[in-house]
mmCIF file of C-alpha atoms in Angstrom:
data_model
loop_
_atom_site.group_PDB
_atom_site.id
_atom_site.type_symbol
_atom_site.label_atom_id
_atom_site.label_comp_id
_atom_site.label_asym_id
_atom_site.label_seq_id
_atom_site.Cartn_x
_atom_site.Cartn_y
_atom_site.Cartn_z
ATOM 1 C CA MET A 145 38.118 14.700 43.898
ATOM 2 C CA VAL A 146 39.799 11.443 42.903
ATOM 3 C CA ASP A 147 39.381 8.609 45.480
ATOM 4 C CA MET A 148 42.592 7.906 47.314
ATOM 5 C CA THR A 149 41.752 4.275 47.774
ATOM 6 C CA SER A 150 43.270 3.260 44.457
ATOM 7 C CA LEU A 151 46.553 5.014 45.220
ATOM 8 C CA GLN A 152 46.781 3.180 48.588
ATOM 9 C CA ALA A 153 45.958 -0.081 46.863
ATOM 10 C CA LEU A 154 48.672 0.466 44.298
ATOM 11 C CA ARG A 155 51.273 0.934 47.006
ATOM 12 C CA GLU A 156 49.969 -1.791 49.324
ATOM 13 C CA SER A 157 48.076 -4.403 47.320
ATOM 14 C CA ALA A 158 46.958 -4.271 43.701
ATOM 15 C CA VAL A 159 45.009 -2.161 41.206
ATOM 16 C CA LEU A 160 43.587 -2.847 37.763
ATOM 17 C CA VAL A 161 44.721 -0.743 34.711
ATOM 18 C CA ASP A 162 42.504 -1.531 31.737
ATOM 19 C CA GLY A 163 42.909 1.401 29.385
ATOM 20 C CA ALA A 164 43.914 1.416 25.768
ATOM 21 C CA GLY A 165 46.493 -1.318 26.391
ATOM 22 C CA HIS A 166 48.766 -2.790 23.810
ATOM 23 C CA ASP A 167 48.702 -4.201 20.274
ATOM 24 C CA VAL A 168 50.021 -7.726 20.352
ATOM 25 C CA LEU A 169 52.201 -9.126 17.532
ATOM 26 C CA ARG A 170 53.394 -12.670 16.876
ATOM 27 C CA ALA A 171 56.692 -13.237 15.129
ATOM 28 C CA THR A 172 57.424 -16.652 13.652
ATOM 29 C CA GLY A 173 59.895 -18.334 11.374
ATOM 30 C CA ASN A 174 63.238 -20.053 11.961
ATOM 31 C CA ASP A 175 65.081 -16.695 11.955
ATOM 32 C CA ARG A 176 62.685 -14.783 14.284
ATOM 33 C CA VAL A 177 65.118 -14.345 17.169
ATOM 34 C CA THR A 178 68.210 -13.577 15.189
ATOM 35 C CA PHE A 179 66.286 -11.281 12.872
ATOM 36 C CA LEU A 180 64.752 -9.187 15.649
ATOM 37 C CA HIS A 181 68.073 -9.046 17.408
ATOM 38 C CA ARG A 182 69.761 -7.759 14.274
ATOM 39 C CA ILE A 183 67.170 -5.215 13.315
ATOM 40 C CA THR A 184 66.153 -3.705 16.655
ATOM 41 C CA SER A 185 68.297 -2.054 19.344
ATOM 42 C CA GLY A 186 68.060 -4.362 22.303
ATOM 43 C CA THR A 187 69.015 -7.870 23.416
ATOM 44 C CA ILE A 188 66.907 -10.656 22.115
ATOM 45 C CA ALA A 189 69.431 -13.351 20.967
ATOM 46 C CA GLY A 190 70.438 -15.474 23.969
ATOM 47 C CA LYS A 191 67.030 -15.035 25.714
ATOM 48 C CA SER A 192 65.542 -18.372 26.670
ATOM 49 C CA PRO A 193 61.820 -19.167 26.323
ATOM 50 C CA GLY A 194 60.136 -17.438 29.236
ATOM 51 C CA GLN A 195 62.419 -14.370 29.121
ATOM 52 C CA GLY A 196 62.026 -10.954 27.384
ATOM 53 C CA SER A 197 63.441 -7.520 26.944
ATOM 54 C CA ARG A 198 62.642 -3.993 25.870
ATOM 55 C CA THR A 199 63.969 -3.073 22.433
ATOM 56 C CA LEU A 200 63.464 -0.260 19.948
ATOM 57 C CA LEU A 201 62.698 -0.076 16.281
ATOM 58 C CA LEU A 202 64.711 2.908 15.000
ATOM 59 C CA ASP A 203 64.921 4.612 11.603
ATOM 60 C CA VAL A 204 68.222 4.779 9.745
ATOM 61 C CA ARG A 205 68.924 8.166 11.467
ATOM 62 C CA GLY A 206 68.697 6.531 14.905
ATOM 63 C CA ARG A 207 65.300 8.065 15.786
ATOM 64 C CA VAL A 208 62.568 6.157 17.613
ATOM 65 C CA LEU A 209 59.832 4.627 15.528
ATOM 66 C CA ALA A 210 58.461 2.368 18.277
ATOM 67 C CA SER A 211 59.286 0.941 21.713
ATOM 68 C CA LEU A 212 58.808 -2.865 21.784
ATOM 69 C CA LEU A 213 58.548 -5.388 24.545
ATOM 70 C CA ALA A 214 59.782 -8.745 23.073
ATOM 71 C CA PHE A 215 58.983 -12.032 24.839
ATOM 72 C CA VAL A 216 60.709 -15.168 23.625
ATOM 73 C CA ARG A 217 58.467 -18.261 23.475
ATOM 74 C CA ALA A 218 59.141 -21.820 22.407
ATOM 75 C CA ARG A 219 57.804 -21.337 18.831
ATOM 76 C CA SER A 220 57.426 -17.554 18.450
ATOM 77 C CA VAL A 221 58.331 -14.159 19.803
ATOM 78 C CA ARG A 222 55.393 -12.144 21.222
ATOM 79 C CA ILE A 223 55.812 -8.384 20.837
ATOM 80 C CA LEU A 224 53.773 -5.788 22.690
ATOM 81 C CA VAL A 225 53.561 -2.229 21.330
ATOM 82 C CA ALA A 226 51.484 0.783 22.082
ATOM 83 C CA GLY A 227 47.841 0.438 21.102
ATOM 84 C CA GLY A 228 47.326 1.497 17.548
ATOM 85 C CA GLN A 229 50.942 0.951 16.499
ATOM 86 C CA GLY A 230 50.829 -2.746 15.685
ATOM 87 C CA ALA A 231 50.211 -2.536 11.892
ATOM 88 C CA ASP A 232 52.937 0.064 11.413
ATOM 89 C CA VAL A 233 55.479 -1.914 13.555
ATOM 90 C CA ALA A 234 54.648 -5.160 11.700
ATOM 91 C CA ALA A 235 55.149 -3.425 8.366
ATOM 92 C CA GLY A 236 58.310 -1.640 9.611
ATOM 93 C CA LEU A 237 59.977 -4.947 10.665
ATOM 94 C CA ALA A 238 58.636 -7.011 7.662
ATOM 95 C CA LYS A 239 60.318 -4.657 5.110
ATOM 96 C CA TYR A 240 63.762 -5.778 6.369
ATOM 97 C CA ALA A 241 63.007 -9.511 6.069
ATOM 98 C CA ILE A 242 64.311 -10.002 2.550
ATOM 99 C CA MET A 243 66.299 -13.215 2.901
ATOM 100 C CA ASP A 244 65.168 -14.193 6.364
ATOM 101 C CA ASP A 245 62.599 -16.821 7.497
ATOM 102 C CA PHE A 246 60.571 -14.315 9.418
ATOM 103 C CA GLN A 247 56.849 -13.567 9.541
ATOM 104 C CA ILE A 248 54.971 -11.157 11.737
ATOM 105 C CA ALA A 249 51.223 -10.584 12.223
ATOM 106 C CA LEU A 250 48.794 -8.909 14.640
ATOM 107 C CA GLU A 251 47.140 -11.197 17.138
ATOM 108 C CA THR A 252 43.745 -9.485 16.610
ATOM 109 C CA GLU A 253 41.865 -12.030 18.799
ATOM 110 C CA VAL A 254 43.679 -11.002 22.056
ATOM 111 C CA ALA A 255 43.700 -8.084 24.368
ATOM 112 C CA THR A 256 45.711 -6.977 27.396
ATOM 113 C CA LEU A 257 45.271 -5.527 30.909
ATOM 114 C CA ALA A 258 47.647 -4.812 33.766
ATOM 115 C CA ILE A 259 47.490 -5.451 37.467
ATOM 116 C CA LEU A 260 49.930 -3.409 39.359
ATOM 117 C CA GLY A 261 51.144 -3.488 42.914
ATOM 118 C CA PRO A 262 52.960 -5.800 45.292
ATOM 119 C CA ARG A 263 49.980 -8.232 45.621
ATOM 120 C CA ALA A 264 49.147 -8.388 41.949
ATOM 121 C CA ALA A 265 49.635 -12.201 41.811
ATOM 122 C CA LEU A 266 47.337 -12.698 44.802
ATOM 123 C CA ALA A 267 44.662 -10.493 43.195
ATOM 124 C CA LEU A 268 44.780 -12.648 40.098
ATOM 125 C CA GLY A 269 44.630 -15.754 42.259
ATOM 126 C CA GLU A 270 41.465 -14.492 44.028
ATOM 127 C CA ALA A 271 39.962 -13.939 40.554
ATOM 128 C CA GLY A 272 40.577 -17.598 39.585
ATOM 129 C CA VAL A 273 43.980 -17.185 37.787
ATOM 130 C CA PRO A 274 46.749 -19.239 39.212
ATOM 131 C CA VAL A 275 50.013 -17.276 39.057
ATOM 132 C CA PRO A 276 53.381 -18.481 40.177
ATOM 133 C CA PRO A 277 54.078 -16.440 43.371
ATOM 134 C CA THR A 278 57.653 -15.897 42.245
ATOM 135 C CA LEU A 279 56.830 -14.259 38.961
ATOM 136 C CA LEU A 280 56.833 -10.728 40.466
ATOM 137 C CA GLU A 281 60.214 -11.494 42.013
ATOM 138 C CA SER A 282 61.713 -12.697 38.703
ATOM 139 C CA PRO A 283 63.578 -10.386 36.271
ATOM 140 C CA LEU A 284 61.438 -7.914 34.386
ATOM 141 C CA TYR A 285 59.752 -9.330 31.306
ATOM 142 C CA ASP A 286 59.807 -12.918 32.482
ATOM 143 C CA HIS A 287 56.516 -14.551 31.427
ATOM 144 C CA VAL A 288 54.523 -17.720 31.789
ATOM 145 C CA GLU A 289 51.356 -19.387 30.394
ATOM 146 C CA VAL A 290 48.714 -20.495 33.002
ATOM 147 C CA THR A 291 45.352 -22.154 32.676
ATOM 148 C CA SER A 292 42.355 -20.861 34.500
ATOM 149 C CA GLU A 293 39.421 -23.194 34.973
ATOM 150 C CA ALA A 294 36.970 -20.437 34.117
ATOM 151 C CA LEU A 295 38.941 -18.375 31.603
ATOM 152 C CA GLY A 296 41.112 -20.912 29.791
ATOM 153 C CA LEU A 297 44.696 -20.291 28.687
ATOM 154 C CA LEU A 298 46.210 -16.964 29.661
ATOM 155 C CA TRP A 299 49.661 -15.472 29.176
ATOM 156 C CA ILE A 300 51.155 -13.359 32.012
ATOM 157 C CA ALA A 301 54.338 -11.215 32.050
ATOM 158 C CA HIS A 302 56.210 -9.357 34.738
ATOM 159 C CA GLY A 303 56.066 -5.694 33.759
ATOM 160 C CA ARG A 304 56.321 -2.211 35.089
ATOM 161 C CA ALA A 305 54.117 0.889 34.642
ATOM 162 C CA CYS A 306 53.140 3.972 36.582
ATOM 163 C CA GLY A 307 56.281 3.579 38.715
ATOM 164 C CA ALA A 308 55.151 0.203 40.034
ATOM 165 C CA ASP A 309 55.855 -3.491 39.202
ATOM 166 C CA GLY A 310 52.933 -5.662 38.194
ATOM 167 C CA LEU A 311 51.659 -8.259 35.800
ATOM 168 C CA CYS A 312 50.510 -7.880 32.229
ATOM 169 C CA VAL A 313 47.828 -10.401 31.116
ATOM 170 C CA VAL A 314 47.184 -11.330 27.476
ATOM 171 C CA ALA A 315 43.929 -13.265 26.860
ATOM 172 C CA ASN A 316 41.232 -13.613 24.189
ATOM 173 C CA ARG A 317 38.926 -10.630 24.389
ATOM 174 C CA SER A 318 35.987 -12.370 26.049
ATOM 175 C CA ALA A 319 38.282 -13.916 28.743
ATOM 176 C CA ARG A 320 39.961 -10.573 29.294
ATOM 177 C CA ASP A 321 36.551 -8.877 29.912
ATOM 178 C CA ALA A 322 35.514 -11.685 32.246
ATOM 179 C CA LEU A 323 38.788 -11.303 34.183
ATOM 180 C CA VAL A 324 38.223 -7.576 34.549
ATOM 181 C CA ALA A 325 34.762 -8.332 36.055
ATOM 182 C CA ALA A 326 36.209 -10.995 38.339
ATOM 183 C CA LEU A 327 38.875 -8.703 39.659
ATOM 184 C CA LEU A 328 36.447 -5.906 40.321
ATOM 185 C CA ALA A 329 34.107 -8.332 42.033
ATOM 186 C CA ALA A 330 36.878 -9.542 44.253
ATOM 187 C CA GLY A 331 37.664 -6.037 45.373
ATOM 188 C CA THR A 332 40.590 -4.952 43.201
ATOM 189 C CA PRO A 333 40.074 -1.273 42.486
ATOM 190 C CA ARG A 334 40.446 0.266 39.068
ATOM 191 C CA LEU A 335 43.140 2.946 38.676
ATOM 192 C CA SER A 336 41.657 5.897 36.895
ATOM 193 C CA PRO A 337 43.303 7.151 33.670
ATOM 194 C CA GLN A 338 43.945 10.533 35.256
ATOM 195 C CA VAL A 339 45.851 9.078 38.217
ATOM 196 C CA ALA A 340 47.677 6.539 36.073
ATOM 197 C CA GLU A 341 48.872 9.385 33.829
ATOM 198 C CA ALA A 342 50.077 11.392 36.800
ATOM 199 C CA LEU A 343 51.949 8.358 38.152
ATOM 200 C CA ARG A 344 53.512 7.705 34.778
ATOM 201 C CA ILE A 345 54.716 11.284 34.586
ATOM 202 C CA SER A 346 56.059 11.151 38.167
ATOM 203 C CA ALA A 347 58.022 7.971 37.313
ATOM 204 C CA LEU A 348 59.599 9.581 34.172
ATOM 205 C CA GLU A 349 58.037 6.893 31.862
ATOM 206 C CA PRO A 350 57.866 8.081 28.255
ATOM 207 C CA LYS A 351 54.744 7.416 26.297
ATOM 208 C CA PRO A 352 54.293 6.970 22.516
ATOM 209 C CA GLY A 353 52.678 10.070 20.956
ATOM 210 C CA SER A 354 53.746 12.292 23.774
ATOM 211 C CA GLU A 355 57.458 11.745 24.466
ATOM 212 C CA ILE A 356 58.229 8.871 22.040
ATOM 213 C CA LEU A 357 58.024 10.428 18.584
ATOM 214 C CA PRO A 358 59.662 9.786 15.277
ATOM 215 C CA GLU A 359 61.755 12.912 15.479
ATOM 216 C CA ARG A 360 63.384 12.058 18.769
ATOM 217 C CA PHE A 361 66.416 9.967 19.693
ATOM 218 C CA PRO A 362 66.254 7.224 22.434
ATOM 219 C CA VAL A 363 68.562 9.143 24.722
ATOM 220 C CA GLU A 364 66.303 12.180 24.597
ATOM 221 C CA VAL A 365 63.251 10.251 25.866
ATOM 222 C CA GLY A 366 64.723 7.975 28.513
ATOM 223 C CA LEU A 367 65.067 4.875 26.440
ATOM 224 C CA GLY A 368 68.879 4.513 26.412
ATOM 225 C CA ALA A 369 68.652 1.309 28.456
ATOM 226 C CA ALA A 370 66.910 -0.364 25.501
ATOM 227 C CA ILE A 371 70.184 -0.234 23.500
ATOM 228 C CA ASP A 372 72.622 -3.126 23.474
ATOM 229 C CA HIS A 373 76.059 -1.599 23.000
ATOM 230 C CA GLY A 374 77.728 -4.972 22.820
ATOM 231 C CA LYS A 375 76.072 -6.413 19.747
ATOM 232 C CA GLY A 376 76.659 -5.966 16.034
ATOM 233 C CA CYS A 377 74.853 -3.720 13.601
ATOM 234 C CA TYR A 378 71.108 -2.764 13.933
ATOM 235 C CA VAL A 379 69.122 -0.144 12.135
ATOM 236 C CA GLY A 380 70.161 3.305 13.240
ATOM 237 C CA GLN A 381 73.259 2.121 15.095
ATOM 238 C CA GLU A 382 75.754 4.455 13.421
ATOM 239 C CA THR A 383 74.021 7.567 14.773
ATOM 240 C CA ILE A 384 73.540 6.072 18.272
ATOM 241 C CA VAL A 385 77.265 5.071 18.509
ATOM 242 C CA ARG A 386 78.378 8.544 17.381
ATOM 243 C CA MET A 387 76.189 10.187 20.021
ATOM 244 C CA ARG A 388 77.560 7.880 22.684
ATOM 245 C CA ASP A 389 81.212 8.164 21.697
ATOM 246 C CA ARG A 390 81.132 11.918 21.225
ATOM 247 C CA GLY A 391 78.927 12.654 24.157
ATOM 248 C CA ILE A 392 76.498 14.625 21.953
ATOM 249 C CA ILE A 393 73.241 14.743 23.922
ATOM 250 C CA ARG A 394 71.677 18.136 23.513
ATOM 251 C CA LYS A 395 68.297 17.322 25.111
ATOM 252 C CA ARG A 396 66.830 14.900 27.572
ATOM 253 C CA LEU A 397 63.589 14.048 29.349
ATOM 254 C CA VAL A 398 63.018 15.772 32.776
ATOM 255 C CA LEU A 399 60.347 15.833 35.414
ATOM 256 C CA LEU A 400 58.971 19.249 36.352
ATOM 257 C CA ARG A 401 57.129 20.067 39.586
ATOM 258 C CA LEU A 402 54.974 23.166 39.208
ATOM 259 C CA THR A 403 55.313 25.693 42.068
ATOM 260 C CA GLY A 404 51.681 26.807 41.639
ATOM 261 C CA ASP A 405 48.343 25.126 40.966
ATOM 262 C CA ASP A 406 47.927 26.138 37.339
ATOM 263 C CA MET A 407 48.326 23.468 34.789
ATOM 264 C CA PRO A 408 50.454 23.867 31.664
ATOM 265 C CA ALA A 409 49.659 22.065 28.482
ATOM 266 C CA PRO A 410 51.659 19.780 26.072
ATOM 267 C CA GLY A 411 53.493 21.957 23.592
ATOM 268 C CA ASP A 412 54.047 24.956 25.916
ATOM 269 C CA LYS A 413 57.491 26.398 25.594
ATOM 270 C CA ILE A 414 59.974 26.509 28.413
ATOM 271 C CA ALA A 415 62.610 29.163 29.178
ATOM 272 C CA ALA A 416 65.512 28.877 31.603
ATOM 273 C CA ALA A 417 68.193 31.271 32.878
ATOM 274 C CA GLU A 418 70.348 32.418 29.926
ATOM 275 C CA GLN A 419 68.364 30.001 27.677
ATOM 276 C CA PRO A 420 65.141 31.481 26.412
ATOM 277 C CA ALA A 421 64.389 28.415 24.253
ATOM 278 C CA ALA A 422 65.129 25.617 26.692
ATOM 279 C CA GLY A 423 62.496 23.059 25.661
ATOM 280 C CA GLN A 424 58.781 22.182 25.710
ATOM 281 C CA ILE A 425 56.169 20.397 27.795
ATOM 282 C CA THR A 426 55.199 16.883 26.543
ATOM 283 C CA SER A 427 52.801 15.621 29.262
ATOM 284 C CA VAL A 428 50.953 17.040 32.259
ATOM 285 C CA GLY A 429 49.175 15.400 35.197
ATOM 286 C CA CYS A 430 48.185 15.964 38.804
ATOM 287 C CA LEU A 431 47.739 13.531 41.793
ATOM 288 C CA PRO A 432 45.027 14.228 44.441
ATOM 289 C CA ASP A 433 45.916 16.978 46.774
ATOM 290 C CA GLU A 434 49.283 17.657 45.039
ATOM 291 C CA ARG A 435 50.568 20.317 42.653
ATOM 292 C CA PRO A 436 50.834 19.476 38.959
ATOM 293 C CA VAL A 437 53.713 17.641 37.419
ATOM 294 C CA ALA A 438 54.921 17.514 33.908
ATOM 295 C CA LEU A 439 57.366 15.842 31.549
ATOM 296 C CA ALA A 440 59.365 17.969 29.238
ATOM 297 C CA ILE A 441 62.152 17.641 26.722
ATOM 298 C CA VAL A 442 64.707 20.208 27.956
ATOM 299 C CA ALA A 443 68.221 21.218 27.000
ATOM 300 C CA SER A 444 70.970 19.171 28.771
ATOM 301 C CA ALA A 445 72.467 22.424 30.009
ATOM 302 C CA VAL A 446 69.542 22.987 32.285
ATOM 303 C CA PRO A 447 70.379 21.231 35.461
ATOM 304 C CA VAL A 448 68.259 19.268 37.996
ATOM 305 C CA GLY A 449 67.184 21.783 40.614
ATOM 306 C CA ALA A 450 66.896 24.681 38.281
ATOM 307 C CA THR A 451 63.757 26.780 38.104
ATOM 308 C CA VAL A 452 62.268 27.141 34.639
ATOM 309 C CA HIS A 453 59.395 29.266 33.257
ATOM 310 C CA ILE A 454 56.621 27.872 31.133
ATOM 311 C CA GLN A 455 54.705 30.106 28.703
ATOM 312 C CA HIS A 456 51.065 29.017 28.874
ATOM 313 C CA ALA A 457 48.057 30.943 27.506
ATOM 314 C CA GLY A 458 49.759 34.274 27.887
ATOM 315 C CA ASN A 459 50.890 33.569 31.420
ATOM 316 C CA THR A 460 54.217 32.438 32.903
ATOM 317 C CA LEU A 461 54.220 29.415 35.152
ATOM 318 C CA ALA A 462 57.202 28.520 37.358
ATOM 319 C CA ALA A 463 58.403 24.975 37.827
ATOM 320 C CA ASP A 464 61.432 23.148 39.280
ATOM 321 C CA VAL A 465 63.424 20.477 37.448
ATOM 322 C CA ALA A 466 62.979 17.670 39.909
ATOM 323 C CA ALA A 467 64.598 14.746 38.095
ATOM 324 C CA GLU A 468 66.057 13.699 34.761
ATOM 325 C CA SER A 469 66.248 10.487 32.816
ATOM 326 C CA ALA A 470 69.703 8.932 32.536
ATOM 327 C CA PRO A 471 70.579 9.199 28.755
ATOM 328 C CA TRP A 472 71.891 5.646 28.524
ATOM 329 C CA GLY A 473 69.804 4.186 31.338
ATOM 330 C CA LYS A 474 71.130 2.034 34.143
ATOM 331 C CA GLY A 475 71.360 -1.195 32.221
#
């Protein structure tokens, strides 16, 4: 049975999440901000150093190639993408930089970790990393550089994962490993991958490789808020505007709560009343002493509160549609 201590710490203090993490990219050149603003879906132009935003790299059909966190710095833009996607994202952006002063490269010497919870800054402070106490109160994706006497220069951003606010740290690999050891020694518990996954699912957070796939549109996987509808052209904009203006959203991401204890699996098909092919499971998890939860891409005609039936290994599992992602987000 999973220890409940880490769940309590997430809600009341802080936990360490040091799984696969992110690939880190560094964009440079005089046109770095205007280029990224023009090519990707979100708002980057107008951000001051120390600010950031979520944005998307789409294909020409408006489908999601990658979700990016872009952080404006004084002489570069730091971009965080899912682990393993860095090289593809760098190549996907660079191919559009024909007449632009824009370069992008992987920061291979650094690694990331997350500290989640309301006392994340305090936990880092106890591990020897001085964090401005207001960083967790600042807008999402605000970021700073700090110097630790033991670890050297660290970069820290306000982020959100597993349904909780926290701090993302980028450091060289040896400093990152030393920080993990210092946090654990100071009593910050580690959040297990299984619990982190169940919390992510419960928070309706899409993940690359599970919900975020090249065949899906942003509005289908809960990434509508990463689209800036007030700016000019970006790759894939024509399809996105047509979907918005015509209200054509056939599928969206939902949270399912299983009514029994059996676990479905990603790829299992879903049926609903009068809709035998309603969608499919994308992620599955379970918190201690609770019934399983799942994320699914389901037809928009299936309402929140409906009971659906999941076909799993020759059996039928019942689940309730507990929540849905807002197609265009909440801004």
